[in-house]
Each structure stands twice: as structure tokens, then as C-alpha cells.
Amino acid sequence: MIIIQKIFHFDFSQVLELLEIIQFRSPDTTVKHSEILSHTKIGRMADDILANPTTNEKGGVYYYSERDDRLIDLNSFRDALWQKCNFDNPQLSSFGSEVELNEVKNTVQQLLRWAYKHNKNLEEQAAQLHMLAGWSQVVEISASRRLSSMENRSEILFQLLDASLNASSSPDCSLKMALMLTRVSITCMAKLRDERFISSSALNSDTVTCLDVIMTKRLSNGACHSILYKIMMAILRNDTSEALRRRQYTLLLSYFQYCQHVLDPDVPTTVLQSLLVDEEENGDLDLEKIDHDQAELARANLSIIRKEAQSVLDLVIKDATQASESGKIMALFVLDALICIDHEKFFLSQLQSRGFLRSCLMSISNVSYQDSMHSIDPLQRLCALEAQLALLLRISHKYGKSGAQILFSMGAFEHISSCMTQNMQVKVKNKIVREVVDFVKGHQLLFDQVLRQDIADADELAMEQMNIVVGILSKVWPYEEGAEYGFVQGLFGLMHTLFSRDSTFLSSAQSVSNNSTDYSAPAGQQQPTLSLLGFLLNSVTTALENAAEEKSLLLNKIQDINELPRQEVDEIIKMCVSEDQAASSDNIQKRRYIAMVEMCRVAGNRDRLITLLLLLAENLLNVFLIHFQNSQTGEDLDSFCSKLLPILERLELLREDKVGHNLKVFQRLATSIKELAIQKLAV
């Protein structure tokens, strides 16, 4: 513990010098005795003695040092050799020639000298590994717990990361040493990511500003490029293993996360601009410069990876197809990350030309849930399947039409459908699930009666019954292929009623909940009507109003974050962040920062929702406009117009400062339809 407290209190360069002392080419302990002896009779005897299970255990020709290193007991080895020689040639000591006896003695002496050297090499290698293990553990603990009180933390972590990467990619580094050094690199990279939560302008203050969120500390682009290049070199080292590459993939993914902007792409520019008015007026912030710097880092990252792309892809694709399930998952995550930074469609062409995409689709179609049930860990296989599907989605999203066309040409839909068909048709073998399904079938009328209840008039007991029925059906009914019971349609009808219960403008919507519904009729046969579109516009308008109000409240809370008491900050964090991402012991400055970041993310989500809702509402308004222009007046149309007018008036009242979008064209369209509706009513 004293070492942990003091290691960073002396000159930091001594920590790196200690690593240089430890880093040397360790002697090879796998070398056997000389080639000359290996072809002699005694040489083969020595091999038999050292490999014999009866002499291999403690008390035989081996013993264990205080450090628990297994060494050759020279006396026992010598006695075993002479015993073996006398057994094979009983006359050697009494009647054998002096020349032959001297030859055996010399051979035994050579074997003993080899055994002595082997012990020394093994002790030297073990001492090196033990020293490195101690160094790495002390450094990791110190970096995690002792750096908070030091200045230039990022620089210290960078130097540790740089040194450990240099050492792990060195030809003098053994596989065991590389595993320990990579673990140190992962810790340093994780702490560098943590450092981005500490703003230099607020180290000595409880306050945090929106500027702190944007101007998060990050290493220079040059330092980041150096890290990425050395990670590539470490991955491409000759002496490697799947376990080592899994750690190296983890390090690479952590690096990519570090390079991302803390708010990009979750928070739109419109949200940032509304938060940063004061900072921009003071000249403290240049969003264009930040964006340019971020784009330059991304381009350089891609350029560095492209230089080693062929060799790296050989390893990653091999792991993604041939490694263990956990190895496949990590390799697929790496491919996903590479595609994320690919702005030139380079990796798309590489994956296609190497046949990986087709191989991935074949693997998906051949997944068998029954096979997974008999494996050691079926969850790992399912996680690998999820990673494969996520990779295909990433390709479609990142490369747009070209990526989707490539997957479509390879029969992606057919392969995915085959996977779903195979796994959905698996017979339910779980006795409990089977009994529940049989119970549901035997009480169809009871379940049907509960599903048909009107939510608007349901009391506490009825709501509890609905919750139980919906919970049971949602968990076990997917195992049942039969559609004749109408439960799926019943759930759909219940859902439709639930979402329409707040609507008072549409008689047809009320009829959905009040009238008897034929749940056995396919839901897909219900055709949209003008009234249903009006009901949808009402729901969209309500959602727009709610999203705009929530976004406005969030932005106000963000601006007043330093005025909020810790209890309210904790409530925000509890609502937005999982428990493993924020510790209750964090100081108020960091918790305010986390709360601000998470509220920015939620505000960004609301902003994107507003964008979608505006597009949907605009399309609905265009439908109404065309309908009004081409239709004659009538009692049904008059009734619809009278119910549509309040919705249009609500759309006209939307404020740009709350919505965060230009509404001139949108509201002009709503006003035009309102005027047409009034004209229809006046006729």
C-alpha cells in the first residue's frame, strides 16, 4: 500500500524507466538440450525422464521454488539418468570399457549443465513476469485512484499508454508480457475517457457551463494518431493469441469512443446553438473550428487504418468467422467501428471482395436455437448473432442505398427470414410454458372478455386483469403459431384503444373502443379513412406540443444547472443514467456535468422527434389539402371539418422558439387548410 501511495509522488520518469529495465528479451525456456544429444540414446532417456508423469510431480525430478516456479532438481535428474543407464546396460559400471563409461559421464554432465542453464533461464523469465505483473498492478491502481490530486493527468496517462503500447509491440515482448501490458493500456485509455468529464475551467468550482460540455479536454490530434498507429502495430505483432487480440480489440474500441465528441451525434446543432448564445457572444467558442478539428481527426484515423488495412482485416475477419464466440463478438464490434469511420466506402468493398458479407449471411441463416441449447453458453451464440445483425444494419445505415443494395443482392432478407423461421418453429419443450399456453387455450373466453373491456371505464380490478392478461400473452403466445384464437388482433385493438383514449374529436375513434370488434378479422385489412387520418393528425399535434414543451423545459434546466440542489441533480441522473455509469460518491461538479450531458442527449432526442413529427404532420396536411380541393361538401365532410379546425388552430399556435424549427411554410399550409375547412362549413 505504501508503494501505491508513493509511486507517483517521485519523478514520473522513474516509472517509465522501470518499465524499460523490465523490458528485455527473456531467455527461451523451450529450448531442449543440444541437437547432438537429442539423437543419442541418453538424450532420448533424458526426454523420457523429464516427460514421464511419474517423475513429473513434486518429489520426482522437479521441485518448486519459493516463487512457485517449477525447476529441475539436478541431483534427482542425475540419479534418474544413471539409474536409467544402469537399467538399460547393467554391465556398464562393472565390465564396461573405460572409454564408454567416460562418454556416459560426459553426456550426463552436459545434460546437467543444460538443466542448470534451463533453471536459470526459467527463473529469469519468471522474475521478469513477476516484476512486470507487480509494476502493472501498481500502475493500474495508482492511475485509477491516485491521479485525482495531480496536475497534467492526461499527459501522464498518455505517457503510460504510449510506453505500454511501445513495449507490447516490441519484438522482445513475450506473449504473457503483452497480455499484462495491454491490460495497462486499456486502463489508461479508460482513464483518459474519464478525464473528459473534468473541465479545466471548473476544477476548483462547483459550477459547470454549457461551454464545459462542448470544450471537453482531449489529447491533441497528433497524440491520438500516435496511439492509433501503435495499437495497429500491437495487433499485428507476430506472437499473438485470441486472448491477446480480444484485449487489443477492446483497446481499439475504447480509443474510437475517446475520439468521438461527447455530444456527437446525439445533440443537434440547433440545440447547441440555443444553449451557447452567451458563450458565442463572449467569443469563447468556435463551433466551426471544433467541427473541423473533429473531422480532421476522423480523416486521419481512417488514413492510418487504411495503411495497415489488409493485414488488420485478415486478422479481424478470421476472428469474426473462426474464433470462439466471444472472439467473434469482439471482432464484429471492431468491424462495426471501422465502418462507422469509413467515409470512402473502403471497408464495404473490402468486406464484399473478401466474401465476408456472404459468409456472415450464411452464418445467420444457419443459426439453430436447438444447437445453442446444447452448447456451453447459448447466450454467447445469441450475442454473436446480434452482433452480426447489428453489423448488417450498420452497413445499411452508413452506406445508404449502395450498402442496402449489396446486401439485398446477396439475399439478406432470405437469410434473415430463414434464421427467424428456424428459430420460431422450435417446439416449446419447457413444461411450464407449455402448461401456460394450454391454460390460455382452455380459457379463451375469459382472456377474450378481458381484452374487450373498455379502458376508459375500467376500474382498478379490471386494469389489474388487463395487465395480467397482456403480460401472460406477451410472454408465452409467441411460441404458439395458431392465429385462430384472435389474441394478436385483440392485443392490437387494445393498443389502438389505449392510444386513442385521449381523443375527443373523432367519432370513429370512439367507436373503436365502444363498439364490439371482430378480433378474428386480420388487422391489416383495415383501410385508412379521412377520419382516421384526422385522428392521427391530432395525435401527432399532441406529441408535437409535448415534445416542444419537454425540450424547452430541459433547455431551461440545463441553463440553470448550477442553481439546482444536489437532490434535484441526483433525480435527473437517476432518471437518465444507469447506476453503473454514475457513482453517488462523485462530487457535485461532476454530477452536474453528467446531468447536463444527459439532458442534452434527451433534448436532442426530442428535437429529432419534433423533426419527424413535423414531416408527418406536413404530409397529412397535404393529403387534406388535396382532398378538400377535389371533394364536394357533405354532411360527413362538414362534421370532419368542424373537428379538424381546433387541431389546425393548435398547429398555428406552435412557437418557433420552443419547437426550434422554422415554421413559416408549415404554418402557412395549416392556415390554408383552415381557410378551406371554413369555406366548406360555410357552404
PDB file of C-alpha atoms in Angstrom, residues 42-163:
ATOM      1  CA  ILE A  42      20.989 -40.879 -23.366  1.00  0.00           C
ATOM      2  CA  GLY A  43      19.417 -37.779 -24.876  1.00  0.00           C
ATOM      3  CA  ARG A  44      16.249 -39.757 -25.526  1.00  0.00           C
ATOM      4  CA  MET A  45      16.448 -41.110 -21.966  1.00  0.00           C
ATOM      5  CA  ALA A  46      16.543 -37.546 -20.648  1.00  0.00           C
ATOM      6  CA  ASP A  47      13.438 -36.692 -22.676  1.00  0.00           C
ATOM      7  CA  ASP A  48      11.610 -39.714 -21.256  1.00  0.00           C
ATOM      8  CA  ILE A  49      12.584 -38.842 -17.686  1.00  0.00           C
ATOM      9  CA  LEU A  50      11.505 -35.190 -17.971  1.00  0.00           C
ATOM     10  CA  ALA A  51       8.224 -36.080 -19.691  1.00  0.00           C
ATOM     11  CA  ASN A  52       7.347 -39.135 -17.573  1.00  0.00           C
ATOM     12  CA  PRO A  53       4.248 -38.383 -15.459  1.00  0.00           C
ATOM     13  CA  THR A  54       5.651 -40.421 -12.562  1.00  0.00           C
ATOM     14  CA  THR A  55       8.721 -38.190 -12.346  1.00  0.00           C
ATOM     15  CA  ASN A  56       6.900 -35.025 -13.315  1.00  0.00           C
ATOM     16  CA  GLU A  57       5.165 -34.474  -9.997  1.00  0.00           C
ATOM     17  CA  LYS A  58       6.627 -32.854  -6.920  1.00  0.00           C
ATOM     18  CA  GLY A  59       9.158 -35.173  -5.351  1.00  0.00           C
ATOM     19  CA  GLY A  60      10.367 -36.508  -8.718  1.00  0.00           C
ATOM     20  CA  VAL A  61      12.934 -34.762 -10.884  1.00  0.00           C
ATOM     21  CA  TYR A  62      11.208 -31.399 -10.340  1.00  0.00           C
ATOM     22  CA  TYR A  63      10.832 -29.090  -7.374  1.00  0.00           C
ATOM     23  CA  TYR A  64       9.043 -25.774  -6.830  1.00  0.00           C
ATOM     24  CA  SER A  65      10.848 -22.602  -5.805  1.00  0.00           C
ATOM     25  CA  GLU A  66       9.552 -20.095  -3.259  1.00  0.00           C
ATOM     26  CA  ARG A  67       8.010 -18.192  -6.187  1.00  0.00           C
ATOM     27  CA  ASP A  68       6.270 -21.405  -7.256  1.00  0.00           C
ATOM     28  CA  ASP A  69       8.420 -21.851 -10.365  1.00  0.00           C
ATOM     29  CA  ARG A  70       8.853 -25.475 -11.384  1.00  0.00           C
ATOM     30  CA  LEU A  71      12.583 -26.230 -11.699  1.00  0.00           C
ATOM     31  CA  ILE A  72      14.635 -29.341 -12.423  1.00  0.00           C
ATOM     32  CA  ASP A  73      16.181 -30.958  -9.329  1.00  0.00           C
ATOM     33  CA  LEU A  74      19.738 -31.536 -10.566  1.00  0.00           C
ATOM     34  CA  ASN A  75      20.558 -34.332  -8.067  1.00  0.00           C
ATOM     35  CA  SER A  76      17.332 -36.201  -8.762  1.00  0.00           C
ATOM     36  CA  PHE A  77      17.833 -35.726 -12.504  1.00  0.00           C
ATOM     37  CA  ARG A  78      21.394 -37.054 -12.290  1.00  0.00           C
ATOM     38  CA  ASP A  79      20.351 -40.081 -10.221  1.00  0.00           C
ATOM     39  CA  ALA A  80      17.486 -40.818 -12.594  1.00  0.00           C
ATOM     40  CA  LEU A  81      19.854 -40.686 -15.585  1.00  0.00           C
ATOM     41  CA  TRP A  82      22.388 -43.076 -14.001  1.00  0.00           C
ATOM     42  CA  GLN A  83      19.624 -45.392 -12.859  1.00  0.00           C
ATOM     43  CA  LYS A  84      18.217 -45.422 -16.374  1.00  0.00           C
ATOM     44  CA  CYS A  85      21.649 -46.092 -17.885  1.00  0.00           C
ATOM     45  CA  ASN A  86      22.415 -48.969 -15.464  1.00  0.00           C
ATOM     46  CA  PHE A  87      18.990 -50.489 -16.040  1.00  0.00           C
ATOM     47  CA  ASP A  88      19.449 -50.461 -19.811  1.00  0.00           C
ATOM     48  CA  ASN A  89      23.120 -51.591 -19.585  1.00  0.00           C
ATOM     49  CA  PRO A  90      23.769 -53.466 -16.271  1.00  0.00           C
ATOM     50  CA  GLN A  91      27.446 -54.209 -17.161  1.00  0.00           C
ATOM     51  CA  LEU A  92      28.279 -50.559 -17.763  1.00  0.00           C
ATOM     52  CA  SER A  93      29.766 -49.855 -14.295  1.00  0.00           C
ATOM     53  CA  SER A  94      31.478 -53.216 -13.692  1.00  0.00           C
ATOM     54  CA  PHE A  95      32.562 -54.616 -17.032  1.00  0.00           C
ATOM     55  CA  GLY A  96      32.102 -51.664 -19.400  1.00  0.00           C
ATOM     56  CA  SER A  97      35.131 -50.123 -21.045  1.00  0.00           C
ATOM     57  CA  GLU A  98      36.580 -47.000 -19.523  1.00  0.00           C
ATOM     58  CA  VAL A  99      36.005 -45.112 -22.779  1.00  0.00           C
ATOM     59  CA  GLU A 100      32.315 -45.966 -22.801  1.00  0.00           C
ATOM     60  CA  LEU A 101      31.967 -45.067 -19.128  1.00  0.00           C
ATOM     61  CA  ASN A 102      33.690 -41.700 -19.628  1.00  0.00           C
ATOM     62  CA  GLU A 103      31.426 -40.991 -22.609  1.00  0.00           C
ATOM     63  CA  VAL A 104      28.335 -41.586 -20.488  1.00  0.00           C
ATOM     64  CA  LYS A 105      29.755 -39.379 -17.705  1.00  0.00           C
ATOM     65  CA  ASN A 106      30.435 -36.547 -20.174  1.00  0.00           C
ATOM     66  CA  THR A 107      26.924 -36.851 -21.618  1.00  0.00           C
ATOM     67  CA  VAL A 108      25.349 -36.750 -18.171  1.00  0.00           C
ATOM     68  CA  GLN A 109      27.484 -33.706 -17.313  1.00  0.00           C
ATOM     69  CA  GLN A 110      26.284 -31.949 -20.476  1.00  0.00           C
ATOM     70  CA  LEU A 111      22.677 -32.725 -19.571  1.00  0.00           C
ATOM     71  CA  LEU A 112      23.190 -31.404 -16.040  1.00  0.00           C
ATOM     72  CA  ARG A 113      24.773 -28.204 -17.408  1.00  0.00           C
ATOM     73  CA  TRP A 114      21.782 -27.821 -19.735  1.00  0.00           C
ATOM     74  CA  ALA A 115      19.380 -28.409 -16.808  1.00  0.00           C
ATOM     75  CA  TYR A 116      21.240 -25.802 -14.739  1.00  0.00           C
ATOM     76  CA  LYS A 117      21.014 -23.256 -17.586  1.00  0.00           C
ATOM     77  CA  HIS A 118      17.341 -24.154 -18.107  1.00  0.00           C
ATOM     78  CA  ASN A 119      16.628 -23.426 -14.430  1.00  0.00           C
ATOM     79  CA  LYS A 120      18.444 -20.103 -14.607  1.00  0.00           C
ATOM     80  CA  ASN A 121      16.566 -19.089 -17.781  1.00  0.00           C
ATOM     81  CA  LEU A 122      13.255 -20.130 -16.272  1.00  0.00           C
ATOM     82  CA  GLU A 123      13.943 -18.183 -13.086  1.00  0.00           C
ATOM     83  CA  GLU A 124      14.989 -15.148 -15.096  1.00  0.00           C
ATOM     84  CA  GLN A 125      11.847 -15.298 -17.240  1.00  0.00           C
ATOM     85  CA  ALA A 126       9.633 -15.855 -14.206  1.00  0.00           C
ATOM     86  CA  ALA A 127      11.287 -12.988 -12.346  1.00  0.00           C
ATOM     87  CA  GLN A 128      10.668 -10.736 -15.331  1.00  0.00           C
ATOM     88  CA  LEU A 129       6.994 -11.727 -15.482  1.00  0.00           C
ATOM     89  CA  HIS A 130       6.540 -11.310 -11.723  1.00  0.00           C
ATOM     90  CA  MET A 131       8.224  -7.911 -11.833  1.00  0.00           C
ATOM     91  CA  LEU A 132       6.072  -6.792 -14.754  1.00  0.00           C
ATOM     92  CA  ALA A 133       2.937  -8.111 -13.045  1.00  0.00           C
ATOM     93  CA  GLY A 134       3.777  -6.082  -9.931  1.00  0.00           C
ATOM     94  CA  TRP A 135       4.592  -2.990 -12.000  1.00  0.00           C
ATOM     95  CA  SER A 136       1.373  -3.224 -13.993  1.00  0.00           C
ATOM     96  CA  GLN A 137      -0.813  -3.740 -10.920  1.00  0.00           C
ATOM     97  CA  VAL A 138       0.746  -0.835  -9.046  1.00  0.00           C
ATOM     98  CA  VAL A 139       0.464   1.433 -12.100  1.00  0.00           C
ATOM     99  CA  GLU A 140      -3.153   0.445 -12.766  1.00  0.00           C
ATOM    100  CA  ILE A 141      -4.216   1.011  -9.156  1.00  0.00           C
ATOM    101  CA  SER A 142      -2.297   4.266  -8.939  1.00  0.00           C
ATOM    102  CA  ALA A 143      -3.730   5.510 -12.240  1.00  0.00           C
ATOM    103  CA  SER A 144      -7.239   4.666 -11.048  1.00  0.00           C
ATOM    104  CA  ARG A 145      -7.016   6.061  -7.514  1.00  0.00           C
ATOM    105  CA  ARG A 146      -4.013   8.327  -7.062  1.00  0.00           C
ATOM    106  CA  LEU A 147      -4.109  10.644 -10.089  1.00  0.00           C
ATOM    107  CA  SER A 148      -7.005  12.857  -8.981  1.00  0.00           C
ATOM    108  CA  SER A 149      -4.733  15.135  -6.966  1.00  0.00           C
ATOM    109  CA  MET A 150      -2.105  15.529  -9.680  1.00  0.00           C
ATOM    110  CA  GLU A 151      -1.811  18.053 -12.474  1.00  0.00           C
ATOM    111  CA  ASN A 152      -1.370  17.085 -16.126  1.00  0.00           C
ATOM    112  CA  ARG A 153      -3.272  13.855 -15.598  1.00  0.00           C
ATOM    113  CA  SER A 154      -3.987  13.436 -19.290  1.00  0.00           C
ATOM    114  CA  GLU A 155      -0.313  13.830 -20.138  1.00  0.00           C
ATOM    115  CA  ILE A 156       0.700  11.254 -17.506  1.00  0.00           C
ATOM    116  CA  LEU A 157      -1.893   8.776 -18.766  1.00  0.00           C
ATOM    117  CA  PHE A 158      -0.785   9.370 -22.344  1.00  0.00           C
ATOM    118  CA  GLN A 159       2.845   8.650 -21.477  1.00  0.00           C
ATOM    119  CA  LEU A 160       1.868   5.459 -19.663  1.00  0.00           C
ATOM    120  CA  LEU A 161      -0.308   4.404 -22.580  1.00  0.00           C
ATOM    121  CA  ASP A 162       2.418   5.225 -25.071  1.00  0.00           C
ATOM    122  CA  ALA A 163       5.062   3.319 -23.097  1.00  0.00           C
TER     123      ALA A 163
END
